[in-house]
């Protein structure tokens, strides 16, 4: 196209990318399936994603799909549940590929034995839960002939029903018996019980922790008197009095994922727990609820949006009040006490660290020598509030800061953080260093005191010690007493035993699940002969 008034002596030779090719390159051809940021909502308005009509989502060409074994092509096999695929592979009788079949059968049997028989081989890795990902990694080593290795598992029971935990324990013992060393970081009493040697750390969290308070066997731990020992010796019981519903939330005829035309009513203003074995359809039921009922607050363990500078102080909003207090006390500008503004160290730009990009290796971060890692100009530290500089305050724990400040704008949010068990964290602790459980409790702290809302918690006990779970239960009770509706997806018996209403999904996982097998209170669940949850709840009460 010739531009108007263009000089003919200088013809245009550059090329322009059109709007549609630019959009296709930027969004449709991106490797990442997740579009985030300011363009996410507009992207969803104009783009509809569906399975490819040529391959029906298999990603394979027609020539490959015509190759079949007993009427099934490779895509059909990958879309079968692992337990169904195992049964199919066993029907193949061909001596020429017998070693291959045996290796495949062994791997599939390991997946079934670890409780992942409900998955399909075509399942995207990004859609797996943390517990599922960890168990798949475990399966890779079960068939290994290597010995004298050291394995470290970080809470392998995460996301597992007690029924699945027993199968996990069996595999961990097998791994040890092959001649390996197995180290497990764990809170689940059922996993702790199988250990040959136990190291208990404490006594508290943060600065109050870091000490070995017990070493020995399980029976010795129960007699040790440590917080873990006290928890293991505690007498378990059911809830004494159940709340009554003020109304109901409805899920109608849901067929999402493995749900089989499920309809259920969830009582309002009570504490409800949705439980069931891994893969039984708990998360699918809650997703159906959030799709059909709007204005539901979902508090999960996903990352909190923010920058490298985000901390407890910025997330709770108390940092503005802290800066204002420093500025008023010293009669200077408030921006001086921001490491993202005038007060930022010019060397590290307020980050406190200098990052060196090593191209093909991970970046290396070293503490900034000019500000000694504080992120502030050295001259800012001369300004004090009650004898403390801004860096002294940011290094305080939540509990210490609550006692230090008098301003209610600061002390009230800090009090809520103490209530959810985050009193050991420092005000300047970066949010990207928080565990999933800590992120979830931080979100919960922001919701305390609200009334009339519907809250969904996805496995809030993940990463929590038994004594922390007791504190968490008190918060759920308080939230419910404030006329909120609290719905918890959970396997932990401490939570299940104290629920006003229980919905048990099952009876199995994948295609064997997707049905509501029980609705009611915990007393009636124990009497249910079909429910695996009822069986383990009964064992929990008589432990």
Coordinates of C-alpha atoms in Angstrom, one line a residue:
X1 CA 0.0 0.0 0.0
X2 CA 1.4 3.4 -1.0
X3 CA 1.3 6.0 1.8
X4 CA -0.3 9.4 0.9
X5 CA 2.2 12.2 0.4
X6 CA 5.0 9.7 0.5
X7 CA 8.3 10.8 -1.2
X8 CA 8.6 8.5 -4.4
X9 CA 12.4 8.8 -4.0
X10 CA 12.3 6.8 -0.8
X11 CA 9.9 3.9 -1.4
X12 CA 8.6 2.0 1.7
X13 CA 10.4 -1.4 2.0
X14 CA 9.4 -2.4 5.6
X15 CA 6.5 -4.8 6.3
X16 CA 3.7 -4.3 8.8
X17 CA 2.2 -7.2 10.9
X18 CA -1.6 -7.2 10.6
X19 CA -3.9 -7.2 13.6
X20 CA -5.0 -10.8 13.3
X21 CA -1.5 -12.2 12.8
X22 CA -0.3 -10.2 15.8
X23 CA -3.2 -11.5 17.9
X24 CA -2.6 -15.1 16.8
X25 CA 1.2 -14.9 17.6
X26 CA 0.7 -13.2 20.9
X27 CA -2.1 -15.3 22.3
X28 CA -3.1 -18.3 20.3
X29 CA 0.4 -19.7 19.6
X30 CA 1.6 -19.1 23.1
X31 CA 3.1 -22.2 24.8
X32 CA 1.4 -21.3 28.1
X33 CA -2.4 -22.1 28.1
X34 CA -3.0 -19.5 30.8
X35 CA -3.5 -15.9 29.8
X36 CA -3.1 -13.6 32.8
X37 CA -2.9 -10.0 33.5
X38 CA -5.0 -7.1 32.2
X39 CA -5.7 -8.9 28.9
X40 CA -7.2 -12.1 30.4
X41 CA -10.8 -11.0 30.7
X42 CA -10.9 -9.5 27.2
X43 CA -9.2 -12.5 25.8
X44 CA -11.9 -14.8 27.2
X45 CA -14.6 -12.6 25.6
X46 CA -13.3 -13.1 22.0
X47 CA -11.6 -16.5 22.1
X48 CA -13.4 -19.8 22.4
X49 CA -11.3 -23.0 22.8
X50 CA -12.5 -26.4 21.7
X51 CA -11.1 -29.7 20.7
X52 CA -9.5 -29.9 17.3
X53 CA -12.1 -31.4 14.9
X54 CA -9.5 -33.2 12.9
X55 CA -7.9 -35.3 15.7
X56 CA -10.6 -34.8 18.4
X57 CA -8.0 -33.4 20.8
X58 CA -5.6 -36.3 20.5
X59 CA -2.9 -34.2 18.8
X60 CA -2.0 -37.1 16.5
X61 CA -2.4 -37.3 12.7
X62 CA -4.9 -39.5 10.9
X63 CA -2.2 -42.0 9.8
X64 CA -1.3 -42.8 13.4
X65 CA -4.9 -43.0 14.5
X66 CA -5.6 -45.7 12.0
X67 CA -3.1 -48.1 13.7
X68 CA -5.1 -50.2 16.2
X69 CA -4.7 -53.0 18.6
X70 CA -8.0 -54.9 19.3
X71 CA -9.9 -52.0 17.9
X72 CA -8.2 -49.3 19.9
X73 CA -5.7 -46.7 18.7
X74 CA -3.1 -45.0 20.9
X75 CA -5.4 -42.1 21.7
X76 CA -8.2 -44.4 22.9
X77 CA -5.7 -46.1 25.2
X78 CA -4.4 -42.8 26.6
X79 CA -8.0 -41.7 27.3
X80 CA -8.7 -44.8 29.3
X81 CA -8.4 -44.8 33.1
X82 CA -5.1 -46.4 34.3
X83 CA -7.0 -49.3 35.9
X84 CA -9.0 -49.9 32.7
X85 CA -5.9 -49.6 30.5
X86 CA -4.2 -52.2 32.8
X87 CA -7.0 -54.7 32.2
X88 CA -6.8 -54.0 28.4
X89 CA -3.0 -54.5 28.2
X90 CA -3.4 -57.8 30.0
X91 CA -5.6 -59.1 27.2
X92 CA -2.8 -58.6 24.6
X93 CA -1.0 -61.9 23.9
X94 CA 2.0 -61.4 21.7
X95 CA 5.3 -63.1 22.5
X96 CA 7.3 -60.6 20.3
X97 CA 6.5 -57.7 22.6
X98 CA 6.2 -59.6 25.9
X99 CA 9.1 -57.7 27.7
X100 CA 7.5 -54.4 26.7
X101 CA 4.1 -55.5 27.9
X102 CA 5.5 -56.7 31.2
X103 CA 7.2 -53.4 31.8
X104 CA 4.1 -51.5 30.9
X105 CA 2.0 -53.7 33.3
X106 CA 4.4 -53.1 36.1
X107 CA 4.2 -49.3 35.7
X108 CA 0.4 -49.3 35.5
X109 CA 0.2 -51.6 38.6
X110 CA 2.3 -49.2 40.5
X111 CA 0.0 -46.3 39.6
X112 CA -3.0 -48.3 40.7
X113 CA -1.3 -49.4 44.0
X114 CA -0.5 -45.8 44.9
X115 CA -4.1 -44.7 44.3
X116 CA -3.9 -43.1 40.9
X117 CA -5.9 -45.7 39.0
X118 CA -8.5 -43.1 38.2
X119 CA -6.1 -40.9 36.1
X120 CA -5.8 -41.1 32.3
X121 CA -2.4 -41.1 30.6
X122 CA -3.6 -38.1 28.5
X123 CA -4.2 -36.0 31.6
X124 CA -2.2 -32.8 31.4
X125 CA 0.5 -32.5 34.1
X126 CA -0.5 -28.9 34.9
X127 CA -4.0 -30.1 36.0
X128 CA -2.6 -32.5 38.6
X129 CA -2.8 -31.6 42.3
X130 CA 0.4 -31.4 44.4
X131 CA -0.2 -34.8 46.0
X132 CA -0.9 -36.4 42.6
X133 CA 2.3 -35.0 41.2
X134 CA 4.4 -36.2 44.1
X135 CA 2.9 -39.7 43.9
X136 CA 3.7 -39.9 40.2
X137 CA 7.3 -39.0 41.0
X138 CA 7.3 -41.8 43.6
X139 CA 6.0 -44.3 41.0
X140 CA 9.1 -43.6 38.8
X141 CA 11.3 -45.1 41.5
X142 CA 9.2 -48.0 42.6
X143 CA 10.3 -50.2 39.7
X144 CA 14.0 -49.1 40.0
X145 CA 16.5 -51.8 40.8
X146 CA 18.9 -49.2 42.3
X147 CA 19.5 -49.4 46.1
X148 CA 21.3 -47.5 48.8
X149 CA 19.6 -44.2 47.6
X150 CA 18.2 -41.5 49.9
X151 CA 14.7 -40.3 49.2
X152 CA 13.2 -37.2 50.8
X153 CA 9.4 -36.8 50.7
X154 CA 7.8 -33.5 51.7
X155 CA 4.3 -34.3 53.1
X156 CA 3.5 -37.1 50.7
X157 CA 0.0 -37.5 52.3
X158 CA -1.1 -34.1 51.0
X159 CA -4.5 -34.5 49.3
X160 CA -4.9 -38.1 50.4
X161 CA -7.9 -39.7 52.1
X162 CA -6.9 -42.0 55.0
X163 CA -7.8 -45.0 52.7
X164 CA -5.1 -43.8 50.2
X165 CA -2.6 -43.0 53.0
X166 CA -2.6 -46.7 54.0
X167 CA -1.6 -47.6 50.4
X168 CA 1.0 -44.9 50.4
X169 CA 2.5 -46.2 53.6
X170 CA 2.9 -49.7 52.1
X171 CA 4.8 -48.2 49.1
X172 CA 7.1 -46.2 51.4
X173 CA 7.9 -49.3 53.4
X174 CA 8.6 -51.2 50.2
X175 CA 11.0 -48.5 49.1
X176 CA 12.9 -48.8 52.4
X177 CA 13.0 -52.6 52.3
X178 CA 14.7 -52.4 48.9
X179 CA 17.7 -51.0 50.8
X180 CA 17.0 -47.3 50.5
X181 CA 16.9 -44.5 53.2
X182 CA 13.5 -42.8 53.3
X183 CA 13.2 -39.4 55.0
X184 CA 9.6 -38.0 55.3
X185 CA 8.5 -34.6 56.4
X186 CA 5.0 -35.2 57.7
X187 CA 2.2 -34.3 60.2
X188 CA -0.2 -37.2 59.5
X189 CA -0.2 -39.5 62.5
X190 CA -0.8 -42.5 60.3
X191 CA 2.5 -41.8 58.4
X192 CA 4.4 -40.9 61.5
X193 CA 3.4 -44.3 63.0
X194 CA 5.2 -46.3 60.4
X195 CA 8.6 -44.6 61.0
X196 CA 11.5 -46.5 62.5
X197 CA 13.0 -43.2 63.8
X198 CA 11.3 -39.9 64.5
X199 CA 12.8 -36.5 64.9
X200 CA 10.4 -33.9 66.4
X201 CA 11.2 -30.2 65.9
X202 CA 9.9 -27.3 68.0
X203 CA 8.8 -26.3 70.4
X204 CA 7.0 -23.5 68.5
X205 CA 7.2 -21.9 65.0
X206 CA 9.6 -19.4 63.6
X207 CA 12.0 -18.1 66.3
X208 CA 10.5 -20.4 68.9
X209 CA 11.4 -23.4 66.8
X210 CA 14.5 -24.8 65.4
X211 CA 15.3 -27.2 68.2
X212 CA 15.2 -31.0 68.3
X213 CA 12.8 -31.8 71.1
X214 CA 12.6 -35.6 70.7
X215 CA 14.3 -38.4 68.9
X216 CA 13.2 -42.0 69.0
X217 CA 10.3 -44.4 68.1
X218 CA 6.6 -43.7 67.9
X219 CA 5.7 -45.0 71.3
X220 CA 8.4 -42.8 72.9
X221 CA 7.0 -39.8 71.0
X222 CA 3.6 -40.4 72.5
X223 CA 5.1 -40.2 76.0
X224 CA 7.5 -37.3 75.3
X225 CA 5.2 -34.5 76.3
X226 CA 6.1 -32.4 73.2
X227 CA 3.2 -30.7 71.3
X228 CA 3.3 -33.6 68.8
X229 CA 3.2 -36.2 71.6
X230 CA 0.3 -34.3 73.3
X231 CA -1.6 -34.3 70.0
X232 CA -1.1 -38.0 69.5
X233 CA -2.4 -38.7 73.0
X234 CA -5.5 -36.5 72.7
X235 CA -8.9 -38.1 73.1
X236 CA -10.9 -37.7 69.9
X237 CA -14.6 -37.0 69.9
X238 CA -17.5 -35.9 67.7
X239 CA -19.2 -32.5 67.8
X240 CA -21.5 -32.2 70.7
X241 CA -24.1 -29.9 69.0
X242 CA -24.9 -29.4 65.4
X243 CA -26.1 -26.1 63.9
X244 CA -29.3 -25.9 61.9
X245 CA -29.4 -24.6 58.3
X246 CA -31.0 -21.2 57.6
X247 CA -31.5 -22.2 53.9
X248 CA -29.6 -24.1 51.2
X249 CA -27.3 -23.7 48.3
X250 CA -28.1 -26.0 45.4
X251 CA -26.1 -27.9 42.8
X252 CA -28.4 -29.3 40.1
X253 CA -27.8 -32.1 37.7
X254 CA -24.0 -31.6 37.4
X255 CA -22.0 -33.8 35.0
X256 CA -18.8 -31.9 35.3
X257 CA -15.8 -34.2 34.9
X258 CA -16.7 -37.5 36.6
X259 CA -19.9 -36.3 38.3
X260 CA -22.9 -38.5 37.4
X261 CA -25.8 -36.0 37.2
X262 CA -25.3 -35.0 40.8
X263 CA -27.8 -32.8 42.6
X264 CA -27.1 -31.8 46.2
X265 CA -28.2 -29.1 48.7
X266 CA -25.6 -27.5 50.9
X267 CA -26.9 -25.9 54.1
X268 CA -26.3 -22.2 54.8
X269 CA -24.8 -20.7 57.9
X270 CA -23.3 -24.0 59.0
X271 CA -19.9 -25.7 58.8
X272 CA -20.0 -28.3 56.0
X273 CA -17.3 -30.7 54.9
X274 CA -17.1 -32.3 51.4
X275 CA -14.9 -35.4 51.6
X276 CA -14.2 -38.7 49.8
X277 CA -11.2 -40.6 48.5
X278 CA -8.8 -38.9 46.1
X279 CA -10.4 -38.5 42.7
X280 CA -14.0 -39.0 43.9
X281 CA -15.3 -35.7 42.6
X282 CA -15.0 -33.3 45.6
X283 CA -13.4 -30.5 43.6
X284 CA -15.7 -31.0 40.7
X285 CA -18.7 -30.7 43.0
X286 CA -17.4 -27.4 44.4
X287 CA -16.6 -26.1 40.9
X288 CA -20.2 -26.9 40.0
X289 CA -21.3 -25.0 43.0
X290 CA -19.2 -21.9 42.2
X291 CA -20.4 -22.0 38.6
X292 CA -24.1 -22.2 39.6
X293 CA -23.9 -19.9 42.7
X294 CA -22.2 -16.6 42.3
X295 CA -20.5 -14.4 45.0
X296 CA -18.7 -17.4 46.6
X297 CA -15.3 -16.6 48.1
X298 CA -12.8 -19.4 47.4
X299 CA -9.8 -19.5 49.7
X300 CA -7.2 -21.9 48.3
X301 CA -3.4 -22.2 48.4
X302 CA -2.7 -20.6 45.1
X303 CA -0.1 -17.9 44.8
X304 CA -1.0 -14.4 45.9
X305 CA -0.6 -11.9 43.1
X306 CA 2.1 -9.3 43.8
X307 CA 5.7 -8.3 43.1
X308 CA 9.0 -9.3 44.6
X309 CA 8.4 -6.5 47.1
X310 CA 5.1 -7.9 48.3
X311 CA 5.1 -8.8 52.0
X312 CA 2.7 -9.3 54.9
X313 CA 2.8 -5.6 55.6
X314 CA 1.8 -4.7 52.0
X315 CA -0.8 -7.5 51.7
X316 CA -2.7 -6.5 54.9
X317 CA -2.4 -2.7 54.0
X318 CA -0.7 -1.8 57.3
X319 CA 2.5 -0.5 55.6
X320 CA 0.8 2.8 54.7
X321 CA -0.1 3.3 58.4
X322 CA 3.5 2.4 59.5
X323 CA 5.0 4.9 57.0
X324 CA 2.6 7.6 58.2
X325 CA 3.6 6.9 61.8
X326 CA 7.3 7.3 60.9
X327 CA 6.7 10.4 58.9
X328 CA 4.7 12.1 61.6
X329 CA 7.2 11.2 64.3
X330 CA 10.1 12.6 62.4
X331 CA 8.3 15.4 60.5
X332 CA 9.5 14.1 57.1
X333 CA 7.9 12.9 53.9
X334 CA 6.1 9.5 54.0
X335 CA 7.8 8.4 50.7
X336 CA 11.1 8.2 52.5
X337 CA 9.9 5.0 54.2
X338 CA 9.1 3.2 51.0
X339 CA 11.7 1.0 49.4
X340 CA 9.7 1.4 46.2
X341 CA 10.0 5.2 46.2
X342 CA 12.3 7.9 47.6
X343 CA 13.7 5.7 50.3
X344 CA 14.9 2.9 47.9
X345 CA 18.5 2.0 47.9
X346 CA 19.9 3.3 44.6
X347 CA 22.2 0.3 44.2
X348 CA 19.6 -2.5 44.5
X349 CA 16.5 -0.4 43.6
X350 CA 14.9 -1.3 47.0
X351 CA 15.1 -5.1 46.5
X352 CA 17.8 -5.7 49.1
X353 CA 19.6 -8.1 46.7
X354 CA 21.7 -7.8 43.5
X355 CA 20.7 -10.3 40.9
X356 CA 23.2 -11.5 38.3
X357 CA 21.8 -13.2 35.2
X358 CA 24.0 -16.2 34.2
X359 CA 22.1 -16.8 30.9
X360 CA 21.8 -20.6 30.8
X361 CA 22.0 -21.0 34.6
X362 CA 19.7 -19.8 37.3
X363 CA 20.3 -16.2 38.3
X364 CA 22.5 -15.6 41.4
X365 CA 21.3 -13.2 44.1
X366 CA 23.6 -11.7 46.7
X367 CA 22.8 -9.3 49.5
X368 CA 23.3 -5.6 48.6
X369 CA 26.3 -4.3 50.4
X370 CA 25.3 -0.7 50.3
X371 CA 22.0 -1.2 52.3
X372 CA 23.0 -4.5 53.9
X373 CA 19.9 -6.1 52.4
X374 CA 17.3 -3.7 53.9
X375 CA 16.4 -2.1 50.5
X376 CA 16.5 1.4 52.1
X377 CA 19.0 4.2 51.7
X378 CA 21.3 4.2 54.7
X379 CA 20.3 7.7 55.7
X380 CA 16.6 6.6 56.1
X381 CA 17.6 4.4 59.0
X382 CA 18.4 7.5 61.2
X383 CA 14.7 8.2 61.6
X384 CA 13.2 6.3 64.5
X385 CA 9.8 5.4 65.9
X386 CA 9.9 4.5 69.6
X387 CA 13.6 3.8 69.2
X388 CA 13.2 1.5 66.1
X389 CA 14.1 2.2 62.5
X390 CA 11.9 1.1 59.6
X391 CA 14.1 -1.9 59.0
X392 CA 13.8 -2.9 62.7
X393 CA 10.1 -2.8 62.4
X394 CA 10.0 -4.8 59.2
X395 CA 12.1 -7.5 60.9
X396 CA 9.6 -7.8 63.8
X397 CA 7.4 -10.8 64.0
X398 CA 3.6 -10.2 63.7
X399 CA 3.3 -10.9 67.4
X400 CA 6.1 -8.5 68.3
X401 CA 4.7 -5.8 66.1
X402 CA 1.2 -6.2 67.6
X403 CA 2.6 -5.4 71.0
X404 CA 4.8 -2.5 69.7
X405 CA 2.2 -0.4 67.9
X406 CA -0.7 1.4 69.4
X407 CA -2.6 2.4 66.2
X408 CA -5.7 0.2 65.7
X409 CA -5.3 0.4 62.0
X410 CA -2.1 -1.6 62.5
X411 CA -2.9 -3.8 65.6
X412 CA -6.3 -5.1 64.4
X413 CA -4.9 -6.7 61.1
X414 CA -2.0 -8.1 63.1
X415 CA -4.4 -9.5 65.7
X416 CA -6.2 -11.4 62.9
X417 CA -2.8 -12.8 61.6
X418 CA -2.1 -14.1 65.2
X419 CA -5.5 -15.7 65.2
X420 CA -4.8 -17.7 62.1
X421 CA -1.4 -18.8 63.5
X422 CA 0.9 -16.5 61.5
X423 CA 2.3 -14.7 64.5
X424 CA 5.8 -16.0 63.9
X425 CA 6.1 -14.5 60.4
X426 CA 8.0 -11.1 60.1
X427 CA 6.3 -8.1 58.6
X428 CA 8.8 -7.9 55.8
X429 CA 8.6 -11.6 54.9
X430 CA 8.2 -11.8 51.0
X431 CA 4.9 -13.5 50.0
X432 CA 6.7 -15.7 47.4
X433 CA 8.4 -17.5 50.3
X434 CA 5.1 -18.6 51.9
X435 CA 4.0 -22.2 51.8
X436 CA 0.6 -23.0 50.4
X437 CA -1.0 -23.4 53.9
X438 CA 0.5 -20.0 55.0
X439 CA -0.9 -18.3 51.9
X440 CA -4.4 -19.8 52.6
X441 CA -4.3 -18.6 56.3
X442 CA -3.2 -15.2 55.2
X443 CA -6.2 -14.9 52.9
X444 CA -8.4 -16.2 55.7
X445 CA -7.1 -13.5 58.0
X446 CA -8.5 -10.8 55.6
X447 CA -11.9 -12.4 55.8
X448 CA -12.3 -12.6 59.6
X449 CA -15.1 -10.3 60.9
X450 CA -17.1 -10.4 57.7
X451 CA -20.7 -11.6 57.8
X452 CA -23.2 -13.3 55.5
X453 CA -20.6 -14.6 53.0
X454 CA -20.1 -18.1 51.5
X455 CA -16.5 -19.4 51.9
X456 CA -15.0 -22.4 50.3
X457 CA -11.7 -23.8 51.7
X458 CA -9.7 -26.3 49.7
X459 CA -7.8 -28.6 52.1
X460 CA -6.9 -25.9 54.7
X461 CA -5.1 -28.4 56.9
X462 CA -2.3 -28.9 54.4
X463 CA 1.1 -28.4 56.1
X464 CA -0.4 -27.9 59.6
X465 CA 0.5 -29.6 62.8
X466 CA -2.3 -31.1 64.9
X467 CA -2.1 -28.2 67.4
X468 CA -2.4 -25.7 64.5
X469 CA -5.5 -27.5 63.2
X470 CA -7.2 -27.0 66.6
X471 CA -6.6 -23.2 66.2
X472 CA -7.9 -23.3 62.7
X473 CA -11.1 -25.1 63.8
X474 CA -11.7 -22.3 66.3
X475 CA -11.5 -19.8 63.4
X476 CA -13.9 -21.8 61.3
X477 CA -16.4 -21.9 64.2
X478 CA -16.0 -18.2 64.7
X479 CA -16.5 -17.5 61.0
X480 CA -19.7 -19.7 61.0
X481 CA -21.0 -18.1 64.2
X482 CA -20.8 -14.7 62.4
X483 CA -23.6 -16.1 60.1
X484 CA -21.2 -17.1 57.3
X485 CA -21.5 -20.4 55.3
X486 CA -18.3 -22.3 55.5
X487 CA -17.6 -25.2 53.1
X488 CA -14.4 -27.2 53.4
X489 CA -12.9 -29.8 51.1
X490 CA -11.0 -32.0 53.5
X491 CA -9.7 -35.5 54.4
X492 CA -8.5 -34.6 57.9
X493 CA -10.5 -36.4 60.6
X494 CA -10.0 -33.5 63.1
X495 CA -12.0 -31.3 60.7
X496 CA -14.5 -33.9 59.6
X497 CA -15.4 -34.9 63.2
X498 CA -16.4 -31.3 64.0
X499 CA -18.5 -30.6 60.9
X500 CA -22.2 -29.7 61.2
X501 CA -22.9 -31.4 57.9
X502 CA -20.9 -33.9 55.8
X503 CA -21.2 -34.7 52.1
X504 CA -19.2 -37.8 51.2
X505 CA -18.3 -38.4 47.5
X506 CA -17.5 -41.8 46.1
X507 CA -17.6 -44.7 46.5
X508 CA -14.3 -44.9 44.5
X509 CA -12.2 -42.6 42.3
X510 CA -12.6 -41.5 38.6
X511 CA -15.3 -43.4 36.9
X512 CA -16.0 -45.3 40.1
X513 CA -16.8 -42.0 41.9
X514 CA -18.8 -39.0 41.0
X515 CA -21.8 -39.8 43.3
X516 CA -23.0 -38.5 46.6
X517 CA -22.9 -41.6 48.9
X518 CA -23.8 -39.8 52.1
X519 CA -25.3 -36.5 53.3
X520 CA -25.8 -35.9 57.0
X521 CA -24.0 -35.6 60.4
X522 CA -20.9 -37.4 61.6
X523 CA -22.8 -39.8 63.9
X524 CA -24.8 -41.2 60.9
X525 CA -21.7 -41.3 58.7
X526 CA -20.0 -43.9 61.0
X527 CA -23.0 -46.2 60.5
X528 CA -22.7 -46.0 56.7
X529 CA -21.3 -49.3 55.4
X530 CA -20.5 -48.0 51.9
X531 CA -18.4 -45.0 53.0
X532 CA -14.6 -45.3 53.4
X533 CA -14.7 -42.0 55.3
X534 CA -17.1 -43.5 57.9
X535 CA -14.8 -46.5 58.4
X536 CA -11.8 -44.3 59.1
X537 CA -13.8 -41.8 61.2
X538 CA -14.8 -44.7 63.5
X539 CA -11.1 -45.8 63.7
X540 CA -10.1 -42.2 64.5
X541 CA -12.6 -42.0 67.5
X542 CA -11.2 -45.3 68.9
X543 CA -7.5 -44.5 68.3

